[in-house]
Coordinates of C-alpha atoms in Angstrom, one line a residue:
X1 CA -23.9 3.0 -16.3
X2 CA -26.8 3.8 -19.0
X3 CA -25.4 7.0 -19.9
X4 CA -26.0 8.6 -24.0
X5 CA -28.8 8.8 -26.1
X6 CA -28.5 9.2 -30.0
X7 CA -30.2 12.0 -31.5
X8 CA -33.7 12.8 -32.5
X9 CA -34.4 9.9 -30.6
X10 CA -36.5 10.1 -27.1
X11 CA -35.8 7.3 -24.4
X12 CA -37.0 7.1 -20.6
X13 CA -34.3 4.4 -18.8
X14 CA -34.5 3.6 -14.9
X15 CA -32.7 5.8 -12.6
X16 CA -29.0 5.1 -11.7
X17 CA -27.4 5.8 -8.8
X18 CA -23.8 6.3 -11.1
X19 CA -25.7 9.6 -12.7
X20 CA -24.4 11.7 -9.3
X21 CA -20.5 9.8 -9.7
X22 CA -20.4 10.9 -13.5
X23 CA -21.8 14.2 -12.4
X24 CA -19.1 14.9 -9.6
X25 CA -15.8 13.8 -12.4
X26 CA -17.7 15.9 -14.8
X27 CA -17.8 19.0 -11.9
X28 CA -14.4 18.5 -11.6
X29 CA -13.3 18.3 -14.9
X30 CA -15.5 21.7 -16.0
X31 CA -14.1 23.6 -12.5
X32 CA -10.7 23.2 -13.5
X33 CA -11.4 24.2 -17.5
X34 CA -13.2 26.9 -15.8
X35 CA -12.1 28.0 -13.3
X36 CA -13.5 31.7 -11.8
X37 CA -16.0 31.5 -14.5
X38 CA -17.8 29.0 -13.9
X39 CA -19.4 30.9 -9.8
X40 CA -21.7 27.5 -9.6
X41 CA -21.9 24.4 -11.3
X42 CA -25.3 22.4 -10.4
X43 CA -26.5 18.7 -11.6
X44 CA -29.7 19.3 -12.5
X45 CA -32.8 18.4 -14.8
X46 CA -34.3 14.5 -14.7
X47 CA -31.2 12.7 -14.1
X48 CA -30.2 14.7 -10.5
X49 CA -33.7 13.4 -9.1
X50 CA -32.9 10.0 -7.4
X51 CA -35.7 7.4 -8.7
X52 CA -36.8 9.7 -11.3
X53 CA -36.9 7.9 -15.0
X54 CA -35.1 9.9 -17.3
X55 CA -33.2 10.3 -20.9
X56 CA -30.5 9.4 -20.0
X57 CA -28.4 12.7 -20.6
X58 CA -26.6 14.2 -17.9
X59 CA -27.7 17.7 -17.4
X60 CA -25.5 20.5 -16.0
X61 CA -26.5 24.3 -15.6
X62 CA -23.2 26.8 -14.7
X63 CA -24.1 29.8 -13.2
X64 CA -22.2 32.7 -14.7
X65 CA -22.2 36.2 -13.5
X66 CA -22.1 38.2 -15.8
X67 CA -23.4 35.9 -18.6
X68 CA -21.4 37.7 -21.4
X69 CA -18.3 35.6 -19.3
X70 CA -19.9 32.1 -21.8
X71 CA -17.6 33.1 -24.6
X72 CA -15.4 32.9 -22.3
X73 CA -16.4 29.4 -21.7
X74 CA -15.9 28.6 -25.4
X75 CA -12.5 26.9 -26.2
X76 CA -12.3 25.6 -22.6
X77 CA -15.5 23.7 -23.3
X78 CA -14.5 22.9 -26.9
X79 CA -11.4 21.3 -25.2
X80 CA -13.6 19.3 -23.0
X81 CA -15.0 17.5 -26.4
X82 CA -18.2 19.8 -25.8
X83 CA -19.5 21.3 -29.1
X84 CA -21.8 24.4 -28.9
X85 CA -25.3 24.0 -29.6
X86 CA -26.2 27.1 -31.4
X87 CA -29.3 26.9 -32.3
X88 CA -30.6 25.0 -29.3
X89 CA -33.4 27.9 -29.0
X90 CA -33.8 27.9 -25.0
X91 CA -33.5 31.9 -24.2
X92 CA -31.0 33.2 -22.1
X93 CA -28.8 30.0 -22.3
X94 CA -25.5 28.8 -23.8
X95 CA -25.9 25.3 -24.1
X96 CA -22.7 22.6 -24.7
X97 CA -23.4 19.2 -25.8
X98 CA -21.1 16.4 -24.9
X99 CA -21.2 12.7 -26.7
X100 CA -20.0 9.7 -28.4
X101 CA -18.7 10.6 -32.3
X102 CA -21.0 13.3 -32.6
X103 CA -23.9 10.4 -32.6
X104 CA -24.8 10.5 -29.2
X105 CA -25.2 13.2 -26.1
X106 CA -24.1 12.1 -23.1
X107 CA -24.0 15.9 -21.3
X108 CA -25.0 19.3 -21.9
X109 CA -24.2 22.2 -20.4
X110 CA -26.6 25.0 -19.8
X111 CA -24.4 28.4 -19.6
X112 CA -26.7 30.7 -17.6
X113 CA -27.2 34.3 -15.5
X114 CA -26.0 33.0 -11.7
X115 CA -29.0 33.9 -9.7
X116 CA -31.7 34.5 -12.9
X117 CA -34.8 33.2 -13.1
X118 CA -33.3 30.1 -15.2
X119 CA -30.7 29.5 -12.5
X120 CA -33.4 29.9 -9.8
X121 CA -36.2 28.3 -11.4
X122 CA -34.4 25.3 -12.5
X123 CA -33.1 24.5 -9.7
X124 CA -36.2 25.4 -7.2
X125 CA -37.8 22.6 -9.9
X126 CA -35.5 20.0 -9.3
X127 CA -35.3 20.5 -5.4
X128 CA -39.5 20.3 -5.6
X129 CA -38.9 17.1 -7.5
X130 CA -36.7 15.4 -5.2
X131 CA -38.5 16.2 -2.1
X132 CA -42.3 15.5 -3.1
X133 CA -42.8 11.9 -4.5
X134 CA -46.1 12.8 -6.1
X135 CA -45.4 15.6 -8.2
X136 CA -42.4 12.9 -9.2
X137 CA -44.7 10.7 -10.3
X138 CA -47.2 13.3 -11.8
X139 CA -43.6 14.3 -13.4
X140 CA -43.0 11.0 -15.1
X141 CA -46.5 10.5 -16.3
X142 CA -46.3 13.1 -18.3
X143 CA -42.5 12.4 -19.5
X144 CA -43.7 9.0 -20.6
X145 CA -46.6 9.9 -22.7
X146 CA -44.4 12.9 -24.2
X147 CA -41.6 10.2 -25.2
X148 CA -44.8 7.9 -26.4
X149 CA -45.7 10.7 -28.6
X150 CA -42.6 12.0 -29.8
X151 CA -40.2 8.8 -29.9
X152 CA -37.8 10.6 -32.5
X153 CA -38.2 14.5 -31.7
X154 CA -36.6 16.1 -29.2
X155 CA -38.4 19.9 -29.8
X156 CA -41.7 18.0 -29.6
X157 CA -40.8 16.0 -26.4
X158 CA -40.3 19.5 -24.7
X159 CA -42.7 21.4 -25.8
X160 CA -45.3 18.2 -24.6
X161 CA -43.5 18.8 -21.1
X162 CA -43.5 22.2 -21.3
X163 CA -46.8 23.5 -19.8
X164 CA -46.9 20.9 -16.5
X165 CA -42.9 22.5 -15.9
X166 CA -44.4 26.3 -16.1
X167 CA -47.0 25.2 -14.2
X168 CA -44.9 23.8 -11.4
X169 CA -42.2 26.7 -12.0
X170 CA -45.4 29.3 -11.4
X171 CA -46.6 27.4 -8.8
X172 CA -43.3 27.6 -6.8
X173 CA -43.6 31.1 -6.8
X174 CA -41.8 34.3 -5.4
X175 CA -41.1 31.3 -2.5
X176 CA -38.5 30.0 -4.3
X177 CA -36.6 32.9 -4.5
X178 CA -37.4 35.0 -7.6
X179 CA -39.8 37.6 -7.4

């Protein structure tokens, strides 16, 4: 399994079909570290879209209701050999990263508000992805070109993906259940 990526370094690798496997242990491991927290816990982002090339960094968003409950979330996920990203600058999320000696991510967690317009919008994305191969494809494109121009810079990398994802986030709509 082609699983880790070292930092401030930008990689695209085929899909593997062991990303859902290592997504369901993971599940398991943060449900029981959890527990009652954690109301869902959702593979998401790149790696959760079979055929989809992707970093190769397992993605995991927790729905938590109310979100204050993510210091909650702290030690457990500490004990888990996450560390807490704290300057990881997406609002309204907690994020957890997860690797080898500090010098790779393999996972992060996304603590966010179960049923918010991250929660909804993130996953409404990566159900659109799976279902319509061309907006895959359009989806990849543009990951490509991002990595291409931002081989060692993970900000940049997001921020070159970032308008075609609010495009397809906006284009979704009160439809996908968020006014």
């Amino acid at each position: 399994m082609v699983l880790g990526l070292k930092h401030n370094t930008n990689v695209l690798v085929d899909y593997d079909p062991q990303w859902p496997v290592e997504f369901a242990a993971e599940h398991q491991r943060i449900s029981v570290a959890l527990g009652g927290l954690a109301k869902e816990i959702e593979h998401y982002g790149s790696t959760s879209v079979p055929g989809m090339r992707a970093k190769p960094i397992l993605d995991i968003i927790i729905g938590l209701a109310p979100l204050s409950d993510w210091q909650a979330c702290y030690d457990p996920l500490l004990a888990l050999g996450y560390d807490y990203a704290a300057h990881a600058g997406v609002p309204g999320h907690h994020i957890f990263g997860r690797g080898r000696d500090h010098t790779e991510r393999t996972h992060l967690v996304h603590l966010v508000q179960l049923g918010g317009y991250s929660w909804v919008s993130n996953l409404a994305l990566r159900d659109a992805l799976r279902s319509d191969q061309n907006l895959r494809e359009s989806y990849i494109a543009i990951k490509e070109n991002a990595v291409a121009s931002a081989p060692d810079s993970r900000a940049r990398y997001n921020e070159l993906k970032s308008a075609f994802i609010d495009r397809v986030k906006t284009g979704l709509g009160p439809g996908f259940g968020y006014p």
